Short mmCIF file of C-alpha atoms in Angstrom, two decimals:
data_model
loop_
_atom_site.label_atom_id
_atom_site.label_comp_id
_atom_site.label_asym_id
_atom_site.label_seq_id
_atom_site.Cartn_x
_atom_site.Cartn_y
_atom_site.Cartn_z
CA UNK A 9 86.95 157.31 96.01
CA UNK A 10 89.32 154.55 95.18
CA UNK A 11 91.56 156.33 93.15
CA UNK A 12 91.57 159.34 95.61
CA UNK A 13 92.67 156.97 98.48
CA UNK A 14 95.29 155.36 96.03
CA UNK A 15 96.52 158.77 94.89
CA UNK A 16 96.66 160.06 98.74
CA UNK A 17 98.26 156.45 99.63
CA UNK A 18 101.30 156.89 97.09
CA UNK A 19 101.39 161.13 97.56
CA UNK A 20 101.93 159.94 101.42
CA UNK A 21 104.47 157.53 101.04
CA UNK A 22 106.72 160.58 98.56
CA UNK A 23 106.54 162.89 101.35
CA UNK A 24 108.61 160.68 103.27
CA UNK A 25 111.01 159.74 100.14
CA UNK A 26 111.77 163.49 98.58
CA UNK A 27 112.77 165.16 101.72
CA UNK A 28 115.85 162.07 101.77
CA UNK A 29 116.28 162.54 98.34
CA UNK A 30 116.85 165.96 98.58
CA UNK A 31 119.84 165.36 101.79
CA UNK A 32 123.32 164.99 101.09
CA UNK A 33 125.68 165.46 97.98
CA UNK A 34 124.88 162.65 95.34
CA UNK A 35 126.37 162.24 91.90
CA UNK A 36 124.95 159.74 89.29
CA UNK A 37 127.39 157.03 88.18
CA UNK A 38 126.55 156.03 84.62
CA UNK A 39 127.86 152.95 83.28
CA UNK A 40 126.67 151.07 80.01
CA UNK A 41 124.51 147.72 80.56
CA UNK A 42 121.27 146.80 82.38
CA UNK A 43 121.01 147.78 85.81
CA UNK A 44 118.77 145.31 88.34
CA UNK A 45 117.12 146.63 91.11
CA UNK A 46 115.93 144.19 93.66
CA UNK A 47 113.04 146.43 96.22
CA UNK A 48 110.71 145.22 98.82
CA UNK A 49 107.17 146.33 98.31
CA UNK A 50 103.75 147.01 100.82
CA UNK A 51 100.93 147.35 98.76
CA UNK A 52 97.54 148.45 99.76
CA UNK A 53 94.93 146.94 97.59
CA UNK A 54 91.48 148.04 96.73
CA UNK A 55 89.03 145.43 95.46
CA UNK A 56 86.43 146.36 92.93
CA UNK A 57 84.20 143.71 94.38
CA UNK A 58 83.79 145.55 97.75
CA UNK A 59 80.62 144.10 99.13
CA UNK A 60 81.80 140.65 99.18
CA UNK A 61 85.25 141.08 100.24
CA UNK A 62 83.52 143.65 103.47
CA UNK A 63 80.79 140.61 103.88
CA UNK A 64 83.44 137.97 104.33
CA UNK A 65 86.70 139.37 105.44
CA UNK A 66 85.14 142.92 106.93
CA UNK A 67 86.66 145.21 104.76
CA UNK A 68 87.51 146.09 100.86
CA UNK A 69 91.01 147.49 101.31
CA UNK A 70 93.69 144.86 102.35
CA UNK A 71 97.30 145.00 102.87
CA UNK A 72 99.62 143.02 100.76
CA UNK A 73 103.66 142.55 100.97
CA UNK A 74 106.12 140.91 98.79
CA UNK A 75 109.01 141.90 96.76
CA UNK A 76 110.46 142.05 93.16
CA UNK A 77 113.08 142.69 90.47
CA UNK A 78 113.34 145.59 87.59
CA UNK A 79 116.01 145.40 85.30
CA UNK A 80 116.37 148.68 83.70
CA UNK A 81 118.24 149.97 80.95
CA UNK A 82 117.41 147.02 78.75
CA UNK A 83 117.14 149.21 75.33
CA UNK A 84 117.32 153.03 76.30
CA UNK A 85 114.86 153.45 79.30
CA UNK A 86 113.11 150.25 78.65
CA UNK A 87 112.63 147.62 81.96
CA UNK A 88 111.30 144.27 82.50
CA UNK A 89 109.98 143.36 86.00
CA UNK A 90 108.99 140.38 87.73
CA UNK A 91 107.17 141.17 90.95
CA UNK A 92 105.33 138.88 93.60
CA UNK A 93 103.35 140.20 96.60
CA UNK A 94 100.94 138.05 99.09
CA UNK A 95 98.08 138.99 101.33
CA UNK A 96 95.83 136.75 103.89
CA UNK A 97 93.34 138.30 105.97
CA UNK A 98 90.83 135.98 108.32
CA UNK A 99 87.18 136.18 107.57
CA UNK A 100 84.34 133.59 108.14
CA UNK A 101 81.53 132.29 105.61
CA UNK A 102 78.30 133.88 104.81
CA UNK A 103 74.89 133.92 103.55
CA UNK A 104 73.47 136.94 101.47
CA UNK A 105 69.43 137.40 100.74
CA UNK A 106 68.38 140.80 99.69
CA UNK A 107 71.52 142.78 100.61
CA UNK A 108 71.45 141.25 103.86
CA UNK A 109 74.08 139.42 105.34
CA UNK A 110 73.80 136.43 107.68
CA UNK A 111 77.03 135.08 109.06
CA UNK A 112 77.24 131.19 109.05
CA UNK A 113 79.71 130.70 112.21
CA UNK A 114 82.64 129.18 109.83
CA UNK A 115 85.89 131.07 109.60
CA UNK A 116 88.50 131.12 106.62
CA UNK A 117 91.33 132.57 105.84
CA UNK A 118 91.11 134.03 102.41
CA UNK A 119 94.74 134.29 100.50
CA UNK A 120 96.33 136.09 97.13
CA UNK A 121 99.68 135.73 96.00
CA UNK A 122 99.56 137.71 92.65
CA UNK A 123 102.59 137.58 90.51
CA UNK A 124 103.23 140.12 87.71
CA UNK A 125 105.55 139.71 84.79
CA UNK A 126 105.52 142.79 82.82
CA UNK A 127 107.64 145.97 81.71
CA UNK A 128 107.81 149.16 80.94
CA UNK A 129 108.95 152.74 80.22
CA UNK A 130 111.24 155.09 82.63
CA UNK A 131 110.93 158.85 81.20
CA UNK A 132 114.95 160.14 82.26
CA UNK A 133 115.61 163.63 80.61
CA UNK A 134 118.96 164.95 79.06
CA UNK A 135 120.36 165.88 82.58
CA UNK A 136 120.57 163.33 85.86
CA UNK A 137 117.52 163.36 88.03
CA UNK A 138 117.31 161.68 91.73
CA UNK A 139 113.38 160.95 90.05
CA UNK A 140 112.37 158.72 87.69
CA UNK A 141 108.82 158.64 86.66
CA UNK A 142 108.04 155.59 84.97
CA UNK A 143 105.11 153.57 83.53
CA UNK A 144 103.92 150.03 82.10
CA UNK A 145 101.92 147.01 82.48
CA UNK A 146 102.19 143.52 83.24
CA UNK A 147 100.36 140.67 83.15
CA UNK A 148 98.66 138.42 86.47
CA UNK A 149 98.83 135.80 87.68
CA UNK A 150 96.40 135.26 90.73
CA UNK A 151 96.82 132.20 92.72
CA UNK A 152 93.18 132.66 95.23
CA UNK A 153 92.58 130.46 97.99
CA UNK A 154 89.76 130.43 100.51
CA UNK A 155 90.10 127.80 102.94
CA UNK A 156 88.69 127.02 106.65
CA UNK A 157 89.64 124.64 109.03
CA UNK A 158 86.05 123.71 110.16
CA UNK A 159 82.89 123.36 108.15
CA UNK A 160 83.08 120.90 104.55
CA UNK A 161 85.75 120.86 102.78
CA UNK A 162 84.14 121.44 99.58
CA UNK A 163 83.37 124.61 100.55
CA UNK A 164 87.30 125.56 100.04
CA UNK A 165 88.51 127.00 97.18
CA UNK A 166 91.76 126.58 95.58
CA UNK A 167 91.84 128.27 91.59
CA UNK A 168 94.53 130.33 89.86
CA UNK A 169 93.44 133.42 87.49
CA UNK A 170 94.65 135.56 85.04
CA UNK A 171 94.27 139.22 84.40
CA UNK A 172 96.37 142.49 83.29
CA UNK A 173 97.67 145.55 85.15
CA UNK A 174 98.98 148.72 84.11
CA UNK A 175 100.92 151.27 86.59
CA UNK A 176 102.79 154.11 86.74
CA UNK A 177 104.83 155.80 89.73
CA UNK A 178 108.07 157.71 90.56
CA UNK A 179 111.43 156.42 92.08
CA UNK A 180 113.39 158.78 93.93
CA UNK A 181 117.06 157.83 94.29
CA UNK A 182 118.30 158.17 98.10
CA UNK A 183 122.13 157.75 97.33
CA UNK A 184 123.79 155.78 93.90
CA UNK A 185 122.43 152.38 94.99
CA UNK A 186 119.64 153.24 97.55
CA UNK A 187 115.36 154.01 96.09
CA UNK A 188 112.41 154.66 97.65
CA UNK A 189 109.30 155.19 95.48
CA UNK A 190 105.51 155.16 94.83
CA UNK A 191 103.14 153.23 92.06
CA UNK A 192 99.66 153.15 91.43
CA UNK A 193 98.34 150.05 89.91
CA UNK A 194 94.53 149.66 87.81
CA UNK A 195 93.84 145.74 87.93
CA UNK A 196 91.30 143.92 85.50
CA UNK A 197 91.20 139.76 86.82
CA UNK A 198 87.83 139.25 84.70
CA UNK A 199 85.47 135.96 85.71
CA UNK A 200 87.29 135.34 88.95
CA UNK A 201 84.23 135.49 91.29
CA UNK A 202 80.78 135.58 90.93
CA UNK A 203 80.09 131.71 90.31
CA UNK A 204 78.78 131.41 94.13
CA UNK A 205 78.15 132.77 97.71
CA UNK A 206 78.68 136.39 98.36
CA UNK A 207 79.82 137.39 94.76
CA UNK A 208 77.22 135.47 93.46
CA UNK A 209 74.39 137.70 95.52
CA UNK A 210 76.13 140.74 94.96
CA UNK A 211 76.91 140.00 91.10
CA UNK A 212 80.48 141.09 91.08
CA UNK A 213 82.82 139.01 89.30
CA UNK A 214 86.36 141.10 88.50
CA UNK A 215 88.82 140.44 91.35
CA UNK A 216 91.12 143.70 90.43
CA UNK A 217 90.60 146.91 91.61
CA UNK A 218 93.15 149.73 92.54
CA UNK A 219 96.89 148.85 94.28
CA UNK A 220 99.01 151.73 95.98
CA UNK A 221 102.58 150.73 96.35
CA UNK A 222 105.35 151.77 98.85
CA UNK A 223 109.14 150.67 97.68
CA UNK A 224 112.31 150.23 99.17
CA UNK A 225 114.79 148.69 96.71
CA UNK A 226 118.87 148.65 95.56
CA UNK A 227 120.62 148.69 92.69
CA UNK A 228 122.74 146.69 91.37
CA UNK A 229 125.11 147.16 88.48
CA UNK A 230 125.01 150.94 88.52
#
């Protein structure tokens, strides 16, 4: 189910992008040297550890924004990337016994900023393309805060955590400098959760899951 709303998340998002593609005369300008392409991202992402994120924030499938940098062209199709997106939804504290949750009256505001440094592979044929289907992986790093503004502040938590992704998705070139695109993400952030409250009942301890992404970006030095 995850993957089909990731897959129907990105397939979405490249309805919009081909049909601009596909406008207007375009001509590739090559040039030798790494090309960097700045983009603005929205991700959607999908949490493996459903029940507790729907017990405390009400739902398993957050929004996320944030931005990043490619540079392509590094050695053939080769590309590094640097990428850092940030979500915060509001939520409030709760106890589980036997499946059953029991609110406790104490909002929080739960908060990820993860940041991936990684790299990968773009798959350009012969001839010029507007696409460029791509893949890689990065690795995570997950600052995760949970903090409320009432209640003891011990309760708050404050850690950083590690983990890998791996993605692939297409870029679709709107004119020489202008891309839209899509990218599917699998996360793994191992031993993140599951030392207390909600993951604790519920025994689920990886904080990855599934990301769809939705980019707008420019290039520049091409």
């Amino acid at each position: 189910m995850r993957l089909f709303v990731c897959l129907a998340f990105t397939a979405a998002a490249l309805t919009v992008a081909l049909p601009c593609a596909a406008a207007g005369p375009w001509t590739p300008a090559r040039r030798p040297g790494p090309v960097f392409h700045a983009y603005a991202a929205v991700d959607l992402d999908i949490f493996n550890a459903s029940q507790t994120f729907d017990a405390v924030v009400g739902s398993s499938h957050l929004p996320a924004y944030g931005g990043g940098v490619d540079v392509t062209d590094i050695w053939k199709h080769l590309f590094i990337r640097v990428a850092v997106t940030h979500l915060s939804k509001k939520g409030g504290r709760v106890f589980v016994d036997s499946g059953q949750v029991f609110p406790l009256g104490i909002p929080l505001t739960l908060t990820m900023t993860p940041i991936e440094i990684g790299g990968g592979w773009r798959f350009a044929g012969k001839r010029p393309s507007r696409f460029a289907p791509y893949a890689g992986g990065a690795a995570l790093i997950v600052p995760y805060k949970e903090t409320s503004a009432f209640g003891d502040a011990a309760d708050n938590v404050s850690q950083s955590f590690t983990g890998a992704a791996v993605f692939a998705g297409v870029e679709a070139s709107v004119t020489r400098s202008i891309t839209v695109g899509g990218e599917a993400q699998f996360r793994a952030i191992p031993n993140a959760l599951g030392t207390a409250g909600a993951s604790q009942a519920y025994n689920e301890t990886d904080l990855g899951g599934v990301t769809a992404r939705v980019t707008i970006g420019v290039k520049l030095g091409r």
